Short mmCIF file of C-alpha atoms in Angstrom, two decimals:
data_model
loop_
_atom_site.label_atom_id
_atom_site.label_comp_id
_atom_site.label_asym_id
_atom_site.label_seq_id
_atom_site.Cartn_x
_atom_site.Cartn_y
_atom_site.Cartn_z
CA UNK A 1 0.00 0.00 0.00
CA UNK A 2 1.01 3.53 -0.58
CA UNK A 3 2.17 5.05 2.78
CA UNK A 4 0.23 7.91 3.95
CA UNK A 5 1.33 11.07 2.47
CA UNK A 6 2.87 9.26 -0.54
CA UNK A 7 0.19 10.66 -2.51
CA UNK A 8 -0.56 14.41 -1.43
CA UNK A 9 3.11 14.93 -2.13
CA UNK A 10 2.92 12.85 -5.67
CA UNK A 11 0.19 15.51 -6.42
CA UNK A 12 1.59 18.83 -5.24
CA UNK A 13 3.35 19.47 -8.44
CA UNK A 14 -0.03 18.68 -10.34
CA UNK A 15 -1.95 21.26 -8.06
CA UNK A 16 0.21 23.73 -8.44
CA UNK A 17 -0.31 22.94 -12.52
CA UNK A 18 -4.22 23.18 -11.94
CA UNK A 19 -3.91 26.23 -9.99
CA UNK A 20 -1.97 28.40 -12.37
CA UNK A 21 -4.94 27.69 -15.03
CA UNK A 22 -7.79 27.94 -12.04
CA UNK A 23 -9.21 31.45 -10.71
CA UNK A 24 -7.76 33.64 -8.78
CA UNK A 25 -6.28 33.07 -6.06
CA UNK A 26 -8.81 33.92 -3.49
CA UNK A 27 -11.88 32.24 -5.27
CA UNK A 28 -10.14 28.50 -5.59
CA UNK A 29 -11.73 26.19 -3.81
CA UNK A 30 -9.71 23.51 -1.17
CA UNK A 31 -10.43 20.07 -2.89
CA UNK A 32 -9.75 16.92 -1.08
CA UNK A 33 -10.22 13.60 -3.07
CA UNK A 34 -10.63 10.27 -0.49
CA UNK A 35 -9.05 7.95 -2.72
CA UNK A 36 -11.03 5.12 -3.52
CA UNK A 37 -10.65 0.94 -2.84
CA UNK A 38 -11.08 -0.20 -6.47
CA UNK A 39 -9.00 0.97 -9.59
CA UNK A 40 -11.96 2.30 -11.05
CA UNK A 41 -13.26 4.73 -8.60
CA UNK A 42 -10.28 5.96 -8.49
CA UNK A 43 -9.80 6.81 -12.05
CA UNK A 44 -13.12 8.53 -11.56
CA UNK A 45 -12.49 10.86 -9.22
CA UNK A 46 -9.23 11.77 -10.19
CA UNK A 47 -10.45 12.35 -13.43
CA UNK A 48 -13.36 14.98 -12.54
CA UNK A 49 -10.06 16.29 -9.72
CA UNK A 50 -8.29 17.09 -12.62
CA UNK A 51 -10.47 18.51 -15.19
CA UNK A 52 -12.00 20.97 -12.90
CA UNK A 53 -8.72 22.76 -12.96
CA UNK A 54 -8.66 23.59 -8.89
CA UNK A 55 -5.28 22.02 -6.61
CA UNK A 56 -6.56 18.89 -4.91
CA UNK A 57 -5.38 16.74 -2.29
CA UNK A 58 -5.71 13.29 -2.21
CA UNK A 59 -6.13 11.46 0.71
CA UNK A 60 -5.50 7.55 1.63
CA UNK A 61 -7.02 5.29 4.01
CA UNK A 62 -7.13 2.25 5.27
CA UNK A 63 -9.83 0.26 6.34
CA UNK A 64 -10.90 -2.21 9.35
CA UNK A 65 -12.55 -5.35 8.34
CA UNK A 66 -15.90 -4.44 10.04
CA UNK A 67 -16.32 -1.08 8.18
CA UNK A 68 -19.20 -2.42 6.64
CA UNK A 69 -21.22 -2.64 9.59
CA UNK A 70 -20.08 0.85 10.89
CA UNK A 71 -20.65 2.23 7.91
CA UNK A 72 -24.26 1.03 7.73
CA UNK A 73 -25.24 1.76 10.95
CA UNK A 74 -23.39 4.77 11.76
CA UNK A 75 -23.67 7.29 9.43
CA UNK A 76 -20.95 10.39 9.09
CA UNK A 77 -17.90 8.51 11.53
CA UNK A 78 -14.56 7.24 11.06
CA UNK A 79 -14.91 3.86 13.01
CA UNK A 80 -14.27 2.23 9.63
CA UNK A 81 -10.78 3.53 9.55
CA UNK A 82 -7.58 2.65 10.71
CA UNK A 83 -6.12 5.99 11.65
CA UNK A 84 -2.90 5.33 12.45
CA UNK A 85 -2.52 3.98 8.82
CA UNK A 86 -4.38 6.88 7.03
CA UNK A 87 -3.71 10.26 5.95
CA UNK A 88 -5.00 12.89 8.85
CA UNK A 89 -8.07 14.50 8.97
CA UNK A 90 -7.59 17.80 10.43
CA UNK A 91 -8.61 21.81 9.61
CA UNK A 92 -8.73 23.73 7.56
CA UNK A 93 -11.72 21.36 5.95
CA UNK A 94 -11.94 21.24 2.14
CA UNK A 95 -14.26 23.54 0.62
CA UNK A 96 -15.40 20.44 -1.50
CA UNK A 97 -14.58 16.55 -0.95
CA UNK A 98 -14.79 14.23 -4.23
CA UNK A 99 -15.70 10.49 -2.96
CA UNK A 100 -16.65 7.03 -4.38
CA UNK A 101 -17.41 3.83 -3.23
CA UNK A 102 -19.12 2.63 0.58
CA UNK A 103 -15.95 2.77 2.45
CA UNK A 104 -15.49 6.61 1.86
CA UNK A 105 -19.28 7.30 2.40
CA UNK A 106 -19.29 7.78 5.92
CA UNK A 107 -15.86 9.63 6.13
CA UNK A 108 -17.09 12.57 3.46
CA UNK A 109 -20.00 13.21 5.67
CA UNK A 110 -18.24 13.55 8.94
CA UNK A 111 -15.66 15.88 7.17
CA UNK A 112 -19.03 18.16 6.30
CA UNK A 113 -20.18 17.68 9.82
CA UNK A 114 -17.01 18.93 11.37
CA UNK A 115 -16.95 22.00 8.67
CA UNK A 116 -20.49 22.85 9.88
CA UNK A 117 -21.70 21.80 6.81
CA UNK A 118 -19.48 23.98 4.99
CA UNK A 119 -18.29 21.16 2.96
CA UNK A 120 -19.48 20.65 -0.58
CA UNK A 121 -20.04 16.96 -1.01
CA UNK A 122 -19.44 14.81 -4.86
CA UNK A 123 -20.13 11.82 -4.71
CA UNK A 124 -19.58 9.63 -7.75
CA UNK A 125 -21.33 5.90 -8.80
CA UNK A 126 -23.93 4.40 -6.08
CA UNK A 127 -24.34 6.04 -3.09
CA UNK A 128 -25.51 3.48 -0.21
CA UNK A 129 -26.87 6.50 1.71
CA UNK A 130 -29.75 8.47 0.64
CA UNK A 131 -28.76 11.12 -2.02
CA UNK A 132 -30.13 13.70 0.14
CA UNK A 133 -26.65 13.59 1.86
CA UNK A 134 -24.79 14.88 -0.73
CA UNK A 135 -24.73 17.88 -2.87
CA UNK A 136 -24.64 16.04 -5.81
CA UNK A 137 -24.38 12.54 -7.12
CA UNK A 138 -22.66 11.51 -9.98
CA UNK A 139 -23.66 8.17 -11.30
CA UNK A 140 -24.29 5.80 -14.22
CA UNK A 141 -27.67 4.41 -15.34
CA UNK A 142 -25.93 0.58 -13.19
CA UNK A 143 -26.88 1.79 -10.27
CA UNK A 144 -30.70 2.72 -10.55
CA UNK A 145 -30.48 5.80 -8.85
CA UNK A 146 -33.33 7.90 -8.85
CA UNK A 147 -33.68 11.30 -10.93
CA UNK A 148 -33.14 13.78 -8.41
CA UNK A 149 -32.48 17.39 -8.48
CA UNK A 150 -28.84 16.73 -7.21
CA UNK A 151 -28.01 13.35 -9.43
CA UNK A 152 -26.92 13.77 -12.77
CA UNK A 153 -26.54 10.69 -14.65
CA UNK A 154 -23.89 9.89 -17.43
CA UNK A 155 -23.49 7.37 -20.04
CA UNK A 156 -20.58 5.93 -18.55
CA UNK A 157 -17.67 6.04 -15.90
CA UNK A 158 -15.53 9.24 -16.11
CA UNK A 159 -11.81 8.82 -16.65
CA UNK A 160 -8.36 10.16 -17.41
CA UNK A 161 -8.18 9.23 -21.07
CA UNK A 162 -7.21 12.53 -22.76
CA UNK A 163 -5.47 13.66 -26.09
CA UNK A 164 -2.53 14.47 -23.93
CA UNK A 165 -2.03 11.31 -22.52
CA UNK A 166 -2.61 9.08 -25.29
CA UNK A 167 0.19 11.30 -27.40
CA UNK A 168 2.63 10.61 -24.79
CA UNK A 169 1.95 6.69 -24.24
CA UNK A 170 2.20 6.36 -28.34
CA UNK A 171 5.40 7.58 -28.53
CA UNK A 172 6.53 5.55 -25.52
CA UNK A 173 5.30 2.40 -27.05
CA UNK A 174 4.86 2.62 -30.93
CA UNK A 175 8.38 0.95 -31.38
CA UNK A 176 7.12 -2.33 -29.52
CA UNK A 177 3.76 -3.05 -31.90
CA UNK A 178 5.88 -1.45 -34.82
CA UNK A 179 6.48 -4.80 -36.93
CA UNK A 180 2.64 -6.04 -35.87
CA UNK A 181 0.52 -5.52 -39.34
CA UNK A 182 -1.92 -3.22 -39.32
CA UNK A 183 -4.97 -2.69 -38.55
CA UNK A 184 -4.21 -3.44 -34.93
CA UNK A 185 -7.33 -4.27 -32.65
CA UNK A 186 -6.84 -4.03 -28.85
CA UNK A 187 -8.51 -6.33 -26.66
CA UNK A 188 -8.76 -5.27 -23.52
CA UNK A 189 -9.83 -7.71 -21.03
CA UNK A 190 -11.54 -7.53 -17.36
CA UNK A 191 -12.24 -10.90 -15.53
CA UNK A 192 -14.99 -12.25 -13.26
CA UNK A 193 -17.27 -9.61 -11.86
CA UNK A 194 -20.70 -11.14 -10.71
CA UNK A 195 -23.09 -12.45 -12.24
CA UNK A 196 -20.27 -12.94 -15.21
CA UNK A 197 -17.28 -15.74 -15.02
CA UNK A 198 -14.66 -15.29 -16.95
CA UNK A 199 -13.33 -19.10 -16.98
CA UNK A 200 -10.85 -20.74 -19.07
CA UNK A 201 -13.45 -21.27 -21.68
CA UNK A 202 -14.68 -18.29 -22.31
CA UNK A 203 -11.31 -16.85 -22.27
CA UNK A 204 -10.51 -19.23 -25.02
CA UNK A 205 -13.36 -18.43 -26.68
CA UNK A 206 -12.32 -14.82 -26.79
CA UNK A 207 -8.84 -15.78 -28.77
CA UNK A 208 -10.51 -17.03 -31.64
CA UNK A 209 -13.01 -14.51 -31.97
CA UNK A 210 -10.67 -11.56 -31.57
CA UNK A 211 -7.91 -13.80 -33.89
CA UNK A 212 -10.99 -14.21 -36.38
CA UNK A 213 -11.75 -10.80 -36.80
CA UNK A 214 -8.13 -9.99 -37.15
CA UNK A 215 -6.99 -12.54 -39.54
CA UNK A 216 -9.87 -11.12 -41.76
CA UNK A 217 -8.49 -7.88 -41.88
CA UNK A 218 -4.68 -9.09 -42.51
CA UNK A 219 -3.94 -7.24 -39.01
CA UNK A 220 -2.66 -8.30 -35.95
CA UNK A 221 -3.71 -8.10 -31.67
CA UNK A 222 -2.90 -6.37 -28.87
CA UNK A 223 -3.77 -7.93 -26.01
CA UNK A 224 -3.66 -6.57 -22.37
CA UNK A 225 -5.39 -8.34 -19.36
CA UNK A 226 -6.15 -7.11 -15.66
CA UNK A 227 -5.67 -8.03 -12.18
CA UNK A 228 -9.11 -9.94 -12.66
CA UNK A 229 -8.38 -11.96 -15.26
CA UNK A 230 -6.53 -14.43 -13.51
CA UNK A 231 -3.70 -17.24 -14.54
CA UNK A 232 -5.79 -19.79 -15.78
CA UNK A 233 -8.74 -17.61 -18.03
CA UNK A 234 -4.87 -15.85 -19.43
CA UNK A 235 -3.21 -19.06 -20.40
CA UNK A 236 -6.20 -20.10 -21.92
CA UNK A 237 -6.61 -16.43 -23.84
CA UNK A 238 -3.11 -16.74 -24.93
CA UNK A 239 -3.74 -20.12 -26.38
CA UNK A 240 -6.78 -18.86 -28.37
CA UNK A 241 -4.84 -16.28 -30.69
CA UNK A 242 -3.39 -17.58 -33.73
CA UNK A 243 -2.38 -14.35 -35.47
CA UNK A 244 0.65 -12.27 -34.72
CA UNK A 245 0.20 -10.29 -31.49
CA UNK A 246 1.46 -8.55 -28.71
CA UNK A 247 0.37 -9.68 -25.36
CA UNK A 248 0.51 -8.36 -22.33
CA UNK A 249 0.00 -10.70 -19.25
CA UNK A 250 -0.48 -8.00 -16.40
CA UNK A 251 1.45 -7.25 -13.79
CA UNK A 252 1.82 -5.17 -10.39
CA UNK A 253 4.50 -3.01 -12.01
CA UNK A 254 2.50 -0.33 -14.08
CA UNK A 255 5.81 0.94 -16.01
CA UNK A 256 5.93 -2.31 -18.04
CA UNK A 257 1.86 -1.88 -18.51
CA UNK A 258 1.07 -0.68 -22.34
CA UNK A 259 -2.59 -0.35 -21.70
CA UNK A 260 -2.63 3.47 -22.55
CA UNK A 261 0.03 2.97 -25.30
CA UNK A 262 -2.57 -0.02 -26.41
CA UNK A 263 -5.39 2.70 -26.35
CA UNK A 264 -3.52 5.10 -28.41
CA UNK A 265 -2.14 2.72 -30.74
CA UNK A 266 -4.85 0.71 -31.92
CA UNK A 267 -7.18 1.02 -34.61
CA UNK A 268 -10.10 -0.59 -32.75
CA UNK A 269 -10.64 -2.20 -29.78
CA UNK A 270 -12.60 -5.70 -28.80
CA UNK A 271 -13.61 -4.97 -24.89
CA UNK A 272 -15.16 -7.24 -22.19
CA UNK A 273 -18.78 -6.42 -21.33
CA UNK A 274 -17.24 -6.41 -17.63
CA UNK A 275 -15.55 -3.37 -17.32
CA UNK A 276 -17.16 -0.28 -18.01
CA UNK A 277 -13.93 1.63 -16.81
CA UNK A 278 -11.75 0.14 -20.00
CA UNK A 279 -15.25 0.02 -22.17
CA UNK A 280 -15.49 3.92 -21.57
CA UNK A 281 -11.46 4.72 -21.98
CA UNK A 282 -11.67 2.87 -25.23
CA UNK A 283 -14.87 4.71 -26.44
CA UNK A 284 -13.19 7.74 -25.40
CA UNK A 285 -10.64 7.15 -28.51
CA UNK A 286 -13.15 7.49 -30.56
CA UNK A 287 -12.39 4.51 -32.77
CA UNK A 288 -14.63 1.67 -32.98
CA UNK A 289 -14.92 -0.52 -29.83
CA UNK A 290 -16.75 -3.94 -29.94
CA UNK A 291 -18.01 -5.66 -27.00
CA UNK A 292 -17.37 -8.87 -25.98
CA UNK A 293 -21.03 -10.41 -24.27
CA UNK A 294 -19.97 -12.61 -21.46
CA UNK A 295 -23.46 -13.71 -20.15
CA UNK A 296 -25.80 -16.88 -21.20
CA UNK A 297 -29.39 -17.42 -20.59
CA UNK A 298 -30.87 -14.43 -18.13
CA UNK A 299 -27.43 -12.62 -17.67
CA UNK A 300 -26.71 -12.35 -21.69
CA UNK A 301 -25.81 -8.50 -21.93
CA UNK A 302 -26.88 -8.09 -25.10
CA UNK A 303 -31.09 -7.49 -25.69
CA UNK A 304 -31.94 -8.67 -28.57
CA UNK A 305 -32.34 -12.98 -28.85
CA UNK A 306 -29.58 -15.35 -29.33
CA UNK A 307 -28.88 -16.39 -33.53
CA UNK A 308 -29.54 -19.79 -32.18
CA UNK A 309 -31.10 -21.31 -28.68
CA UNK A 310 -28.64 -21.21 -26.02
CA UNK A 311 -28.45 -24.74 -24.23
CA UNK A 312 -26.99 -24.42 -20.62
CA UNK A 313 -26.83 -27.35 -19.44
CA UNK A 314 -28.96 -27.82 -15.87
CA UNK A 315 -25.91 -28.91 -13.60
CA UNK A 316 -24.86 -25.51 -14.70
CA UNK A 317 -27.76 -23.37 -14.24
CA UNK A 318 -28.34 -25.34 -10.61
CA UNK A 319 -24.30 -24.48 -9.87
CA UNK A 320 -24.43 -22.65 -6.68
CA UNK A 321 -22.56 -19.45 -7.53
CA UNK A 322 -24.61 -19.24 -10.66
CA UNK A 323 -27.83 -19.63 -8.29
CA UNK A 324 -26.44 -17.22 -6.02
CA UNK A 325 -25.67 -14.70 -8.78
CA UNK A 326 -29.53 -14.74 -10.36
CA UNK A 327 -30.60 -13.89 -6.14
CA UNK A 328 -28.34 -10.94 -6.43
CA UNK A 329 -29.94 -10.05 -9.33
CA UNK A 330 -32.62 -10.31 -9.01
CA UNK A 331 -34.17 -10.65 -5.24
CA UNK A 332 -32.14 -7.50 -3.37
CA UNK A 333 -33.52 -4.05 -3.40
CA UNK A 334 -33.44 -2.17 -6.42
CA UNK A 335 -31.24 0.39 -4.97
CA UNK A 336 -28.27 -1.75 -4.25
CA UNK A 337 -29.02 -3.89 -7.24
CA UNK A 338 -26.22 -3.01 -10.07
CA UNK A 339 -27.21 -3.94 -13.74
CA UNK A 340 -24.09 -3.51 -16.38
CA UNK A 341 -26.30 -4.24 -19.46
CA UNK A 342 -27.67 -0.62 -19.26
CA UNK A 343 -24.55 1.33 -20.11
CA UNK A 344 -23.63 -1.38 -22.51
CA UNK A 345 -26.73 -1.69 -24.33
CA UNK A 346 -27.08 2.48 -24.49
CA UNK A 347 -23.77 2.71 -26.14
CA UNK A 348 -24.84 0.15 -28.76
CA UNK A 349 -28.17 2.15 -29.00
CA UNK A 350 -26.30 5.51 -30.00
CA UNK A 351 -24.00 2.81 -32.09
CA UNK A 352 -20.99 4.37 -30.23
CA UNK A 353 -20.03 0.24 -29.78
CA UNK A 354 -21.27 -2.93 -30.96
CA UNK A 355 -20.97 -6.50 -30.40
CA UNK A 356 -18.47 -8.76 -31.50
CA UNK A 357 -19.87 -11.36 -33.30
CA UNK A 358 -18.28 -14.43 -32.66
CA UNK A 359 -19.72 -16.98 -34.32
CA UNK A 360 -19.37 -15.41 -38.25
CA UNK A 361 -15.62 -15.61 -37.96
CA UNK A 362 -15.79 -11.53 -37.98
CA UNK A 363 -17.48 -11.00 -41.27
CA UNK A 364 -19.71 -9.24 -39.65
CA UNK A 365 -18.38 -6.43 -37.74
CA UNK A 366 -19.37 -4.00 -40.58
CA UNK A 367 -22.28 -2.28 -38.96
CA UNK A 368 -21.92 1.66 -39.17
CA UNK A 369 -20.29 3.25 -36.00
CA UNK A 370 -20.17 7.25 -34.69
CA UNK A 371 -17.49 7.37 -32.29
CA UNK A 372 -17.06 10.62 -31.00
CA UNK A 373 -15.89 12.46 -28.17
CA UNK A 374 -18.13 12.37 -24.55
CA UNK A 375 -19.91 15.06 -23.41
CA UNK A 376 -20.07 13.18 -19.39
CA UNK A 377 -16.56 14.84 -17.89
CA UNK A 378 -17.53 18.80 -19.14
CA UNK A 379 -21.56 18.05 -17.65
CA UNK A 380 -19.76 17.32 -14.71
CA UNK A 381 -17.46 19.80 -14.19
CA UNK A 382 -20.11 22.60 -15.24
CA UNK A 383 -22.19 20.59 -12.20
CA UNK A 384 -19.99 20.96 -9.65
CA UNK A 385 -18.73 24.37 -10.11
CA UNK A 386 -22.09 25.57 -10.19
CA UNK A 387 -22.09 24.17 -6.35
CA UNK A 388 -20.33 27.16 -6.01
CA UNK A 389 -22.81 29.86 -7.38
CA UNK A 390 -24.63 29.70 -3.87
CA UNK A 391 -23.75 29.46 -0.50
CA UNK A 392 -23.34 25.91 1.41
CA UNK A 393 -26.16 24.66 2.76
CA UNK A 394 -28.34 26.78 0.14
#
């Protein structure tokens, strides 16, 4: 884990950056970020941190195994924390506190309490309290949060893919795809995320689709997999691709990760349903991205009907995780319910993606695509600076 500290000093430089662009002086607002427990959430927040232009602190925590029962039960607090392991909480409060995810939850409210409510509060994907606590949510169309004055909702995650970024990472890595044939088609793989299983099978199955559509256009792969992918599911990818390729196996060391130069590099992308974090990054290119359905029977993520009956057999439809998964699903409140298929099948809708087809050896990824650039990171900047056009607690 990064000690505490490690990253308010990593971002002092980048606030200062923000700052000289920002207002004056005497108008900027104090921003503290509470980093978040998944990759994802962090991306997110850092990513609205960022583009509003304002310095930011970000501060790290660590968490005691029963924070999910404090959390629940005890609204703003900090028994969820280990605080001799997490960055200090003291004044001056931030003027506004970016969060995500349930562990931070309870940690950006007592941070308003303590500034007497002073404390604008952003909140980004599901919150597991009421919206009312916040000043604004921003979430997805996943979560099933209800249209409130304060929630805006947004086709997709928010992240830090920009023009910038994706000039530098070419550069750093165009000399390693250089003798791959073009067109090169990324495929950027997630793992098992309930209700979806990414096995050694449907890893395999992957390969030869994504080798299909490749050998069809005389081009080549690159291939980059995640912490949730797992050994088995990446031998078995690996296996799959029989066209020239450059594969990435991933690893805890992000310098030898080409994932951005893999985003700036290729010519298209093939993207597990999973992960709507790499799904949005690679829309954000604004090349065409093509999604890979990982679901069968009731947890197929694409709407419209199978080409042919799907058979699952019943030993697997009876399999106790898979049983477990349709409860989930299906059976919990529809406010802690979380339901992928919406973002995927709305991007498909304003054909900004579309499926891969597997089973036509790619002859039929030809359907008409309009990338172009999001509109979700300026809606929520203009959001949350217009926090600021009234007094807290307004």
């Amino acid at each position: 884990m990064t000690q505490p500290g490690a990253q308010n000093r990593e971002n002092a430089s980048k606030s200062c950056d923000a700052f000289r662009d920002g207002p004056d002086v005497g108008t900027v607002p104090r921003v503290w970020v509470l980093t978040g427990f998944r990759a994802g959430d962090k991306a997110q927040m850092l990513a609205l941190a960022e583009a509003l232009g304002w310095p930011f602190t970000v501060k790290q925590f660590a968490y005691r195994s029963f924070e999910l029962v404090t959390n629940i039960l005890l609204g703003p607090n900090l028994a969820g924390l280990k605080r001799d392991k997490s960055d200090h909480l003291t004044p001056p409060w931030p003027d506004l506190v970016i969060s995500a995810g349930r562990r931070n939850e309870p940690i950006a409210r007592w941070i308003k309490a303590r500034s007497g409510g002073r404390t604008r509060l952003v909140h980004l994907g599901r919150p597991w309290a009421e919206p009312r606590h916040f000043d604004l949510v921003i979430t997805t169309p996943q979560y099933h949060v209800p249209p409130r004055d304060n929630v805006l909702s947004i086709t997709a995650p928010l992240h830090q893919v920009t023009a910038a970024r994706l000039e530098v990472a070419a550069e750093r890595w165009r000399n390693s795809v250089a003798s791959l044939p073009q067109p090169r088609i990324a495929v950027l793989v997630g793992g098992s995320s309930p209700p979806y299983v990414f096995d050694r099978d449907m890893a395999s199955r992957l390969g030869r689709a994504a080798s299909a559509m490749a050998r069809q256009a005389g081009g080549s792969l690159l291939v980059s997999t995640s912490p949730r992918t797992g050994p088995a599911a990446t031998q078995a990818l690996h296996a799959g691709i029989d066209v020239p390729c450059h594969f990435y196996a991933w690893q805890a060391d992000p310098e030898t990760n080409p994932y951005l130069g893999f985003l700036a590099l290729a010519d298209a992308f093939i993207v597990t349903g999973d992960s709507m974090s790499m799904v949005a990054e690679a829309c954000a290119t604004a090349k065409p991205v093509y999604l890979f359905d990982m679901g069968k029977g009731w947890s197929r993520m694409r709407s419209e009907p199978p080409a042919r009956p799907e058979l699952i057999p019943l030993a697997d439809r009876l399999r106790p995780r898979r049983v477990l998964h349709w409860l989930i699903a299906h059976c919990l409140p529809r406010r802690v319910r979380r339901d992928i298929r919406l973002i995927l099948r709305g991007l498909v809708a304003n054909r900004q993606a579309a499926w891969l087809e597997e089973e036509s050896g790619g002859d039929r990824q030809s359907q008409p695509l309009r990338p172009s650039a999001s509109t979700d990171l300026p809606r929520a900047v203009a959001r949350v600076r217009a926090l600021f056009a009234t007094p807290a607690g307004d």
